[in-house]
mmCIF file of C-alpha atoms and ligand atoms in Angstrom:
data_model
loop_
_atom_site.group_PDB
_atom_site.id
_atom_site.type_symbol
_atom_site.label_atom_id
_atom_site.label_comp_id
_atom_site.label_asym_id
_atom_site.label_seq_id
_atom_site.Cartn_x
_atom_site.Cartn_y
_atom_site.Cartn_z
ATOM 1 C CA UNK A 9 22.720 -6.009 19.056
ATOM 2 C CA UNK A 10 22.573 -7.752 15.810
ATOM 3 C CA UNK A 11 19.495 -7.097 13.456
ATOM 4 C CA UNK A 12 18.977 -9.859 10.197
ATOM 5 C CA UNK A 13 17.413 -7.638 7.655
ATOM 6 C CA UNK A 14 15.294 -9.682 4.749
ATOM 7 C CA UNK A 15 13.778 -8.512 1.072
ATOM 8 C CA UNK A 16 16.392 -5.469 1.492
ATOM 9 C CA UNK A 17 17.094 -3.728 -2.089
ATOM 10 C CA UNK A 18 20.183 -2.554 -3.177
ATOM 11 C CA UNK A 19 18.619 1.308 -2.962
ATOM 12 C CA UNK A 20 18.038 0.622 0.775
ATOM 13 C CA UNK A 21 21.667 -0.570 1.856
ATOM 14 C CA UNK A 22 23.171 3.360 2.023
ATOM 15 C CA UNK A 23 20.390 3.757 5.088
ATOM 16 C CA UNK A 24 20.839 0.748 6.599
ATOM 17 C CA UNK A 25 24.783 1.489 6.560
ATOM 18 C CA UNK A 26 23.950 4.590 7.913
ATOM 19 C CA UNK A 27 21.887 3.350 10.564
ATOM 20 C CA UNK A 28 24.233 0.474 11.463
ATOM 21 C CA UNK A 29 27.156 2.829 12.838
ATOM 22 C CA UNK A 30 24.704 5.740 13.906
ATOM 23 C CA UNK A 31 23.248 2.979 16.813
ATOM 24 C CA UNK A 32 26.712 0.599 16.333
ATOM 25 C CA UNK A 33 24.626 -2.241 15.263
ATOM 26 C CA UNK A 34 25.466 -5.148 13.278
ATOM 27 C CA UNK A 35 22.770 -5.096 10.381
ATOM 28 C CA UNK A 36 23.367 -8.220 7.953
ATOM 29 C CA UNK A 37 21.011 -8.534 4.984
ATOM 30 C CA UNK A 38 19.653 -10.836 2.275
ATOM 31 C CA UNK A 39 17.205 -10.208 -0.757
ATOM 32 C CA UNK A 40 15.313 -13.254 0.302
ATOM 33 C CA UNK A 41 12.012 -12.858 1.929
ATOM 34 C CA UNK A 42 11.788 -14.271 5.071
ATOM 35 C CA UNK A 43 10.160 -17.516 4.867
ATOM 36 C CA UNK A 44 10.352 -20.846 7.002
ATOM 37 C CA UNK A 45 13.469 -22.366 4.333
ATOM 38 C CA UNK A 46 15.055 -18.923 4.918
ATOM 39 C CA UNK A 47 14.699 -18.295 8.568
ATOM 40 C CA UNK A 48 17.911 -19.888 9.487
ATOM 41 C CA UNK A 49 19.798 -17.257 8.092
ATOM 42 C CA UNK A 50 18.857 -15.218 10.759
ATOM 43 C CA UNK A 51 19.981 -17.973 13.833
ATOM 44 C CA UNK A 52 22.308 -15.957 15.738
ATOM 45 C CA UNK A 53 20.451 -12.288 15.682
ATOM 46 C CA UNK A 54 17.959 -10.894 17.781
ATOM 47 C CA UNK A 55 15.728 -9.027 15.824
ATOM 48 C CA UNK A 56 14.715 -9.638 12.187
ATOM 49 C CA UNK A 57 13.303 -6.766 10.102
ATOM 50 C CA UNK A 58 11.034 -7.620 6.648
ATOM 51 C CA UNK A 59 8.962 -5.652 4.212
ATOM 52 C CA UNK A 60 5.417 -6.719 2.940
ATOM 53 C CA UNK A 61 6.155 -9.553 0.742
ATOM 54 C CA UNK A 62 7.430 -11.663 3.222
ATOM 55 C CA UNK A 63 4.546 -13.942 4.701
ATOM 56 C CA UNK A 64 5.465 -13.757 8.512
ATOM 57 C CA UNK A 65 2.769 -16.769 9.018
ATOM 58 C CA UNK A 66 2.772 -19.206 12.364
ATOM 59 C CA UNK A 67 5.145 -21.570 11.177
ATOM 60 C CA UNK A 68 7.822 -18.772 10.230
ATOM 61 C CA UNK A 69 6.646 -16.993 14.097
ATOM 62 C CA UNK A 70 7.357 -20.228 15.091
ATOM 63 C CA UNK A 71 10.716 -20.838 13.733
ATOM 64 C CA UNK A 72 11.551 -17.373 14.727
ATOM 65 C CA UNK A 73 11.053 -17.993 18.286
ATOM 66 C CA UNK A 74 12.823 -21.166 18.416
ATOM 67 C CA UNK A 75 15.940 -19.236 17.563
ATOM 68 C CA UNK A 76 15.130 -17.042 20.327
ATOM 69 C CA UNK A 77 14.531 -13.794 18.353
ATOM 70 C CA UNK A 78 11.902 -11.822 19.940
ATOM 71 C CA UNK A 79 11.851 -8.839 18.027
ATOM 72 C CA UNK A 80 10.040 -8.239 14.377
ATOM 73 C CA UNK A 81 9.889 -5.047 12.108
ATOM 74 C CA UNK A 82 8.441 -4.470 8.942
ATOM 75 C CA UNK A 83 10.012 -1.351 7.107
ATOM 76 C CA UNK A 84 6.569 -0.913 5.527
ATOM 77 C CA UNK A 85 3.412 0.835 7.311
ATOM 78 C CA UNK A 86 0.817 -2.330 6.138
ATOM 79 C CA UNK A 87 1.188 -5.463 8.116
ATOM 80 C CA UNK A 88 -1.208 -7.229 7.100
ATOM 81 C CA UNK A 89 1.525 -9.995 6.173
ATOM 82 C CA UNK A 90 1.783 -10.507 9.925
ATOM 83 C CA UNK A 91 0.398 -12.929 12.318
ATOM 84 C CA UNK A 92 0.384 -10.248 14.743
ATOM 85 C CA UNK A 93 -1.915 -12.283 17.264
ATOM 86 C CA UNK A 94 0.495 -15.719 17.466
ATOM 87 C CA UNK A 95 3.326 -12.994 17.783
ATOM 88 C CA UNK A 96 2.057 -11.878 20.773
ATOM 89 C CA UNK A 97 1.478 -15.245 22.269
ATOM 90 C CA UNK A 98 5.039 -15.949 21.551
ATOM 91 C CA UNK A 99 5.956 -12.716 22.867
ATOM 92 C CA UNK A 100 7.540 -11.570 19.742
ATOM 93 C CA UNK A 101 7.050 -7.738 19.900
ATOM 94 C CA UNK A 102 6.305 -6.536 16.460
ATOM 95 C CA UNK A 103 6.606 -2.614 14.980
ATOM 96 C CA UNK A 104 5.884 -1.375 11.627
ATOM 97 C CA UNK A 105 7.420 1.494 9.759
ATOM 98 C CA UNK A 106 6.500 4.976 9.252
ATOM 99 C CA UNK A 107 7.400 7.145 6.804
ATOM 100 C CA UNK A 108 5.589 10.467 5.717
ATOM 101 C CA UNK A 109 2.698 9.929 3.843
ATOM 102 C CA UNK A 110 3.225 12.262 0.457
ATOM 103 C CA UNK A 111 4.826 9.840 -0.987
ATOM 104 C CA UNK A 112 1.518 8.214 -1.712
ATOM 105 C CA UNK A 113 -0.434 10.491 -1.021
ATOM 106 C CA UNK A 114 1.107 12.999 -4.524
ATOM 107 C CA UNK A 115 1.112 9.530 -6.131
ATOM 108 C CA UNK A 116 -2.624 9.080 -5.915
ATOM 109 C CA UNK A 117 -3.760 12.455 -7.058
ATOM 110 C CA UNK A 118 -1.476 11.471 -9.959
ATOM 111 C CA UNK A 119 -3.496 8.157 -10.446
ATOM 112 C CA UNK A 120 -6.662 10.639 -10.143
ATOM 113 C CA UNK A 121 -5.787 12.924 -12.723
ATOM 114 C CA UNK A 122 -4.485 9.822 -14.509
ATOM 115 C CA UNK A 123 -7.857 8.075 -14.566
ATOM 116 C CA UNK A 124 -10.066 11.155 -15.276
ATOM 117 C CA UNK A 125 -7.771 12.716 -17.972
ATOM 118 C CA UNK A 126 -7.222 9.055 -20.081
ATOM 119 C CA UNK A 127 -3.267 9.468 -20.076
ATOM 120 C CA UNK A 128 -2.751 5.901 -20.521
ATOM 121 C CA UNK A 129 -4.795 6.132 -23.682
ATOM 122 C CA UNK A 130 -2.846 9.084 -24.306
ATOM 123 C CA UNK A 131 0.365 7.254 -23.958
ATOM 124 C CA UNK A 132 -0.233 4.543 -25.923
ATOM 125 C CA UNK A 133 -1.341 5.988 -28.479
ATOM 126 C CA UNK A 134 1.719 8.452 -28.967
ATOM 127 C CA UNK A 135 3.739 5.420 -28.747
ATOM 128 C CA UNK A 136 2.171 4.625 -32.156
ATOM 129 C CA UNK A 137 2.354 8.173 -34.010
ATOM 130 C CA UNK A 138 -1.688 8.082 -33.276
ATOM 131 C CA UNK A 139 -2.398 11.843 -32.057
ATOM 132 C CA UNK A 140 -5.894 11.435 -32.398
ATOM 133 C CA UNK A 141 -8.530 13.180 -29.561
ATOM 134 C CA UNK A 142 -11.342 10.658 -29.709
ATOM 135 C CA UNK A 143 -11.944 8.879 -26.570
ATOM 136 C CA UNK A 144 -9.418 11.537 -24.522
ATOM 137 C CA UNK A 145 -11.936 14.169 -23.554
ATOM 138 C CA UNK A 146 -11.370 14.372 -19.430
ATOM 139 C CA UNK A 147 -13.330 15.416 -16.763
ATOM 140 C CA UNK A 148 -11.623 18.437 -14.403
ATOM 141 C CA UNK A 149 -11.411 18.405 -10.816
ATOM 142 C CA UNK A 150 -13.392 21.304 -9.975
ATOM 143 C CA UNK A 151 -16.518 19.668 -11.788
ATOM 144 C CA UNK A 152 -16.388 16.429 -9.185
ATOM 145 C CA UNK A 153 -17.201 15.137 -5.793
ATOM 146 C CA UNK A 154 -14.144 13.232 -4.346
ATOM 147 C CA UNK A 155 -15.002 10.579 -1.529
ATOM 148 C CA UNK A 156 -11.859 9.786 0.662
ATOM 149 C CA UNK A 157 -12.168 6.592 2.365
ATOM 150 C CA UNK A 158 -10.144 6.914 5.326
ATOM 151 C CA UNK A 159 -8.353 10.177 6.644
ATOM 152 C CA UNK A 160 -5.365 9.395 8.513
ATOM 153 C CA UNK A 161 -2.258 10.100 7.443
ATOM 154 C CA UNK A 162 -2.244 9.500 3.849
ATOM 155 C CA UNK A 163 -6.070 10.404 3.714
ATOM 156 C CA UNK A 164 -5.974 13.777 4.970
ATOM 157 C CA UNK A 165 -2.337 14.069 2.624
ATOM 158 C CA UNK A 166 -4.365 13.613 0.121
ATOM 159 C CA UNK A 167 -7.543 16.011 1.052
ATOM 160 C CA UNK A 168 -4.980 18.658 1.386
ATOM 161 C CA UNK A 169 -3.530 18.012 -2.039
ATOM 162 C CA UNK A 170 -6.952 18.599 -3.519
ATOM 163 C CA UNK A 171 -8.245 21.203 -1.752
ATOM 164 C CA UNK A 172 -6.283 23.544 -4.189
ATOM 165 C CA UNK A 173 -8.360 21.932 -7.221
ATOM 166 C CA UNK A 174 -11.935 23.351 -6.264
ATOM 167 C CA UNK A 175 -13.574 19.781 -6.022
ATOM 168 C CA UNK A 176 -15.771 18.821 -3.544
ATOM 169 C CA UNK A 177 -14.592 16.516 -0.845
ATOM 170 C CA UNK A 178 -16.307 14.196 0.999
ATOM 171 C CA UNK A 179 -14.783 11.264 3.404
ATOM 172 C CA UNK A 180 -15.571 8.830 5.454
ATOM 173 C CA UNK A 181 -13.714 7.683 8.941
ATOM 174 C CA UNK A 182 -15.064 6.368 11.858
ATOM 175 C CA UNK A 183 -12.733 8.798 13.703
ATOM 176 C CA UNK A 184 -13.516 12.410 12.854
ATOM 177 C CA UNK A 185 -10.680 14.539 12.583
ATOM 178 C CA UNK A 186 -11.382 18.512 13.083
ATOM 179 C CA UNK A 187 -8.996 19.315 10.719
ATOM 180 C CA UNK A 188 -10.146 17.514 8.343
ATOM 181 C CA UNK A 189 -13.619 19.296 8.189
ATOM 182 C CA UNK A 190 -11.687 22.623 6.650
ATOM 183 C CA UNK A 191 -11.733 20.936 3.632
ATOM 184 C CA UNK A 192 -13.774 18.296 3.601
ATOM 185 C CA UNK A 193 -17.186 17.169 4.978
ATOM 186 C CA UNK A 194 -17.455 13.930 6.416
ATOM 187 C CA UNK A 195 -20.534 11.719 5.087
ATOM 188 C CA UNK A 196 -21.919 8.365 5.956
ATOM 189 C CA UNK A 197 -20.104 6.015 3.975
ATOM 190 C CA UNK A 198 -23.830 5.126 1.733
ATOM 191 C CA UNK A 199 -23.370 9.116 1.090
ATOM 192 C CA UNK A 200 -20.004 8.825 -0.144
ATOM 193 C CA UNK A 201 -21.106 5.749 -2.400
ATOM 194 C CA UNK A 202 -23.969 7.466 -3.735
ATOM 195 C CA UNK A 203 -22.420 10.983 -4.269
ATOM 196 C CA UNK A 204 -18.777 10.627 -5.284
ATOM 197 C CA UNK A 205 -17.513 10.470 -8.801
ATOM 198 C CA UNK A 206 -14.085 9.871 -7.893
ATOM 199 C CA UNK A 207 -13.858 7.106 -4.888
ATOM 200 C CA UNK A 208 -10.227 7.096 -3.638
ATOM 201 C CA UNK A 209 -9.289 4.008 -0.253
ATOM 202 C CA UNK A 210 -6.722 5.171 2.655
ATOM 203 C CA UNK A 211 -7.319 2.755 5.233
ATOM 204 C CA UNK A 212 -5.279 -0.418 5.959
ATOM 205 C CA UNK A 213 -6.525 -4.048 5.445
ATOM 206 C CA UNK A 214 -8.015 -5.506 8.150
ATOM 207 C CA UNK A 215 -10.516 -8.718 8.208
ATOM 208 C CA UNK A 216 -13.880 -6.719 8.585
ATOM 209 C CA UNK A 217 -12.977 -4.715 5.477
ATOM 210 C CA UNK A 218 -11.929 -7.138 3.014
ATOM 211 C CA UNK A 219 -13.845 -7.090 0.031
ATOM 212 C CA UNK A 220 -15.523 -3.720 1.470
ATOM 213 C CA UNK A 221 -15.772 -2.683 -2.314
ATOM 214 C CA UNK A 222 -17.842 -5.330 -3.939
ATOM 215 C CA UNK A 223 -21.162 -5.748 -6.079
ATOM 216 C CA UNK A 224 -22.762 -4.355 -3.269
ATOM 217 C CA UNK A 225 -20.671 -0.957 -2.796
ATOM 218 C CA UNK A 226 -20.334 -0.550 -6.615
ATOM 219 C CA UNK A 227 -24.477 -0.851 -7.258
ATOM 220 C CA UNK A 228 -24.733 1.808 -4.892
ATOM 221 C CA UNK A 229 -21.991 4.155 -6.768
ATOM 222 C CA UNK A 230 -22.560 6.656 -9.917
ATOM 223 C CA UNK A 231 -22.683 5.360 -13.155
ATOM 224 C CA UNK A 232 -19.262 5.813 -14.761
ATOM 225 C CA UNK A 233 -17.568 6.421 -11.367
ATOM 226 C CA UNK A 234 -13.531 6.405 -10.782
ATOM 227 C CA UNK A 235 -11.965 4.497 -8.504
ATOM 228 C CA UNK A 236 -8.341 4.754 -6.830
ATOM 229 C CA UNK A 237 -6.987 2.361 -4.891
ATOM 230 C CA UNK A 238 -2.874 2.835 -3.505
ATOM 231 C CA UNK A 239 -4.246 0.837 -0.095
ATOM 232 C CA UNK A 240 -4.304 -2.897 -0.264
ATOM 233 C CA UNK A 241 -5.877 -4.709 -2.983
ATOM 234 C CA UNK A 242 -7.353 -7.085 -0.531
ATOM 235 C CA UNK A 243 -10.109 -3.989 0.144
ATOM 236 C CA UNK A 244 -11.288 -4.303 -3.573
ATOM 237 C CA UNK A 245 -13.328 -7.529 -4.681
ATOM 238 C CA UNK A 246 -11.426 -7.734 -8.175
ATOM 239 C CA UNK A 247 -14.091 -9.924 -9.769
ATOM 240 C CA UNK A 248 -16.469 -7.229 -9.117
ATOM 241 C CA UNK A 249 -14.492 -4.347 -10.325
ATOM 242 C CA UNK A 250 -14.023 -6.535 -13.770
ATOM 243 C CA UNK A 251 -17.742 -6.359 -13.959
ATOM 244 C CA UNK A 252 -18.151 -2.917 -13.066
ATOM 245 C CA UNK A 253 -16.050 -2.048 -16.164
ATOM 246 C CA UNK A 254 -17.182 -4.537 -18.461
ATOM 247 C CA UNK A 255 -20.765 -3.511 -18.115
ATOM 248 C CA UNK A 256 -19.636 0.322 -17.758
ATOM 249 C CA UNK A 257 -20.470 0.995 -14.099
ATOM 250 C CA UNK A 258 -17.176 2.091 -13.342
ATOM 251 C CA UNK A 259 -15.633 4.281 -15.600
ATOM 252 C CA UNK A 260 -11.934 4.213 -15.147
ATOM 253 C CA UNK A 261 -9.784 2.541 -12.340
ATOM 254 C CA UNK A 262 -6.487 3.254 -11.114
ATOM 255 C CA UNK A 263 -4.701 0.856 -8.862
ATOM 256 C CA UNK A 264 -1.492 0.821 -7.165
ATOM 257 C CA UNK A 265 -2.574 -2.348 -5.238
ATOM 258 C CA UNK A 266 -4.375 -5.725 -6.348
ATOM 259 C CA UNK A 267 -5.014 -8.626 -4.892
ATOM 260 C CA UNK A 268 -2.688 -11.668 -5.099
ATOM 261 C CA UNK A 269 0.080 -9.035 -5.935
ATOM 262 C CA UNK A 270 2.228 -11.246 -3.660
ATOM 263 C CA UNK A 271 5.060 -12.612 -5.454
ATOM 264 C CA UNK A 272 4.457 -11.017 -8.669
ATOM 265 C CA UNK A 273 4.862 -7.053 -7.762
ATOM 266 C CA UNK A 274 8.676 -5.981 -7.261
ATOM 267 C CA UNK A 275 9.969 -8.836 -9.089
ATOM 268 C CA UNK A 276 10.937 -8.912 -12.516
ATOM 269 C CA UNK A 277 9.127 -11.724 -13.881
ATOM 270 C CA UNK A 278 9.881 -11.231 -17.718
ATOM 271 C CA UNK A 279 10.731 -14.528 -18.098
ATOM 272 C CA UNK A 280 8.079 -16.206 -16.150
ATOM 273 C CA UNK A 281 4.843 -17.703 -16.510
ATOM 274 C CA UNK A 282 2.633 -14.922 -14.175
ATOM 275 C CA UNK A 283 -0.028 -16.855 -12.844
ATOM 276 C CA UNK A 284 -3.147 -13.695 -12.163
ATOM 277 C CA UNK A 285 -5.410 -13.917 -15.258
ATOM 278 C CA UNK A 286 -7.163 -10.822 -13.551
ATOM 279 C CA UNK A 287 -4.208 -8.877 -13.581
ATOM 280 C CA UNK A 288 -3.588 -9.504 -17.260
ATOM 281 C CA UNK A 289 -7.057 -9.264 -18.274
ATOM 282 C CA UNK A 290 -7.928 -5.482 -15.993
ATOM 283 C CA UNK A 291 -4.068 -4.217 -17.815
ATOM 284 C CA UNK A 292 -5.647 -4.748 -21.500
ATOM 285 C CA UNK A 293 -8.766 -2.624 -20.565
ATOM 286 C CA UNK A 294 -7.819 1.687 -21.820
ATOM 287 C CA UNK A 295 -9.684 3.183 -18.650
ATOM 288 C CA UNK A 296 -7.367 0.804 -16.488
ATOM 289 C CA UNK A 297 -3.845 2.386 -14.799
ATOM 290 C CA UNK A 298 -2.582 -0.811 -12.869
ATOM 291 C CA UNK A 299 0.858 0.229 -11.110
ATOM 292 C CA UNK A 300 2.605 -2.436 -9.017
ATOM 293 C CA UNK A 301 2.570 -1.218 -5.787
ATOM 294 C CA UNK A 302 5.233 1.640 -5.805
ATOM 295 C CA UNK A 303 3.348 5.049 -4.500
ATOM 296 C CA UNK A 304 5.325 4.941 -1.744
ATOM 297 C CA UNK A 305 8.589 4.544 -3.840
ATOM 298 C CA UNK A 306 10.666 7.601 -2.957
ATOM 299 C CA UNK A 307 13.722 8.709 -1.250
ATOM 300 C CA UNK A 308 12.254 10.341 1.468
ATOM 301 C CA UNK A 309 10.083 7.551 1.959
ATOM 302 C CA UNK A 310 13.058 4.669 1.822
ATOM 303 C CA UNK A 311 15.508 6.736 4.244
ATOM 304 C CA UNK A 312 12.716 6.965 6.609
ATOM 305 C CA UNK A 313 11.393 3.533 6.178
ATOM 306 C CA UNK A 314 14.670 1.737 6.857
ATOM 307 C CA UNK A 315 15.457 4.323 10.054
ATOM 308 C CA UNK A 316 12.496 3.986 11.054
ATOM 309 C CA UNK A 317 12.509 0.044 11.487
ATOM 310 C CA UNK A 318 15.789 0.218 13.195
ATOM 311 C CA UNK A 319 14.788 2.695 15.738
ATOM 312 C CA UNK A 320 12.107 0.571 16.937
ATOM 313 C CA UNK A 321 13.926 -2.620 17.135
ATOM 314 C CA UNK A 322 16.787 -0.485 19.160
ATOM 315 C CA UNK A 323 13.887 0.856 21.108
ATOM 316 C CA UNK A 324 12.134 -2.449 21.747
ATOM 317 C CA UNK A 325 15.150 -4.102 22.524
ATOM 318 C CA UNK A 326 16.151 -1.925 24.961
ATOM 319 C CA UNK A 327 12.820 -2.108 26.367
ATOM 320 C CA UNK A 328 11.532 1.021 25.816
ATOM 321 C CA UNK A 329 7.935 2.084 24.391
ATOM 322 C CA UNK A 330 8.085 2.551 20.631
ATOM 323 C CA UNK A 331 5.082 4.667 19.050
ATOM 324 C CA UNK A 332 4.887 2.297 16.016
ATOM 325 C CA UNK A 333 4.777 -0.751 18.327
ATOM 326 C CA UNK A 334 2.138 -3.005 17.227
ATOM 327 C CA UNK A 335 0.016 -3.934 20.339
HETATM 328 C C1 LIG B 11 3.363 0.056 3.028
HETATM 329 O O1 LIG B 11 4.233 0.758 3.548
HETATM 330 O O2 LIG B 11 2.445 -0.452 3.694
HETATM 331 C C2 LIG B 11 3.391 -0.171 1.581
HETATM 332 O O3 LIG B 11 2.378 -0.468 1.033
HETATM 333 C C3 LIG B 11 4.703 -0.120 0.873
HETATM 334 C C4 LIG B 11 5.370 -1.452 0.898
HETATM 335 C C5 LIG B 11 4.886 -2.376 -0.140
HETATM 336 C C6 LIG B 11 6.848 -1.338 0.743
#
């Protein structure tokens, strides 16, 4: 069996060596994304494997199944970069990734504790010999009501990480999880708007949500309200949030995630022209953290992405059910 492997970083090759002679596979690779110039590479293979920042669109499906591959992974748990309906009526069979969710989930109570304690400012400022205390004065944990948007994996990571700071926790899910409720109470999501002073997103990107945190959703917040976002940036109308800290609605934002990230996040663009006036203009704000898209960054999380993606192209190709098949 013979897997093309695109967007692969040099810290992911020991795994995918690894993997290779663990199922005897051959696993080639390239640091190109997969698009429709690039899919040729892979003529010959059966199974392609990508991360997020590849666009698998129809025209790449298409091109795909021309060469007769029938089988796509993404080493990343999002994939919202797929056209996972024309897939199907290819009959490409498409699985994501897994890998456990502290990786993001320690890097958002970070971002948390980030936001509501002003360690940017804090940074910056040291940078400068300026060890000045105006403007640092935090807010602690045990003082706030966190809303968690979401408690799956990552969501209820993250619920468990804060149930050792005394706040109050409140979440949202249409799925209600009973373990959950030990430490946290679940809320209608108007509740969580209205009540939270820290409002943190763990769900994935999906058409019905986009934008779910606009003008609307903000209006209905707490003045000076946090918000955390390590999901997809997608979820977050950025235009709004620009207003919500211009006018002082929100009062401090951490993201992980923005929208039209694509092609500008994990790449070193030093000596480009970056084309996202939004992302330029929310980094210059002090109660702004932007990081570019690397909670999940970790070795634990790598190893398990790449094995991960393997496994359930070996699985699918031997046609066998895979529990991170996308159906
Ligand atoms: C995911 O796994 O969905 C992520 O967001 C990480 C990815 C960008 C590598």
């Amino acid at each position: 069996m013979k897997i093309f492997a695109y967007e692969v970083r040099a810290d992911e090759i020991d795994a995918i060596k690894r993997m290779a002679e663990k199922y005897q596979l051959t696993i080639d690779t390239t640091k190109e994304l997969l698009t429709k110039e690039t899919l040729k590479q892979a003529e010959g293979y059966d199974a392609v494997s990508v991360i997020s920042r590849s666009m698998v669109n129809k025209e790449v499906l298409d091109g795909l199944a021309k060469q007769n591959i029938s089988y796509l992974a993404t080493r990343c748990v999002g994939y919202d970069h797929i056209d996972i309906a024309h897939a199907h009526k290819l009959g490409i069979k498409v699985c994501n990734s897994l890998y456990p969710p502290n990786s993001v989930a320690d890097f958002i109570v970070m971002l948390m504790l980030m936001a509501l304690r002003n360690v940017k400012l804090a940074l910056m400022r040291a940078e400068i010999n300026d060890y000045s205390l105006a403007g640092l004065k935090g807010k602690e944990m045990k003082d706030l009501t966190i809303g968690i948007i979401g408690t799956g994996r990552i969501g209820r990571t993250v619920i468990k990480n804060l149930s050792g700071f005394g706040c109050k926790i409140v979440a949202y899910d249409s799925y209600i999880d009973e373990n959950v409720k030990k430490y946290a109470q679940y809320v209608e999501m108007d509740e969580l708007l209205q009540s939270s002073d820290l409002i943190s997103l763990h769900i994935p990107l999906t058409e019905e949500n986009h934008h779910m945190i606009g003008k609307e959703a903000i209006d209905k917040m707490k003045d000076g309200v946090v918000l955390v976002n390590c999901a997809r940036g997608g979820l977050m109308d950025t235009e709004a949030l620009i207003e919500g800290i211009e006018n002082k609605k929100i009062g401090a934002l951490a993201l992980d995630v923005l929208e039209n990230e694509e092609g500008i996040y994990h790449f070193d663009k030093r000596l480009d022209i970056v084309k996202n006036k939004n992302m330029a203009y929310l980094r210059q704000f002090p109660n702004v953290v932007l990081t570019h898209h690397i909670a999940f960054f970790t070795d634990a999380a790598v190893n398990s992405m790449v094995e991960h993606a393997v496994e359930g192209l070996v699985a699918l190709m031997q046609g066998k059910q895979w529990k991170s098949e996308i159906i």
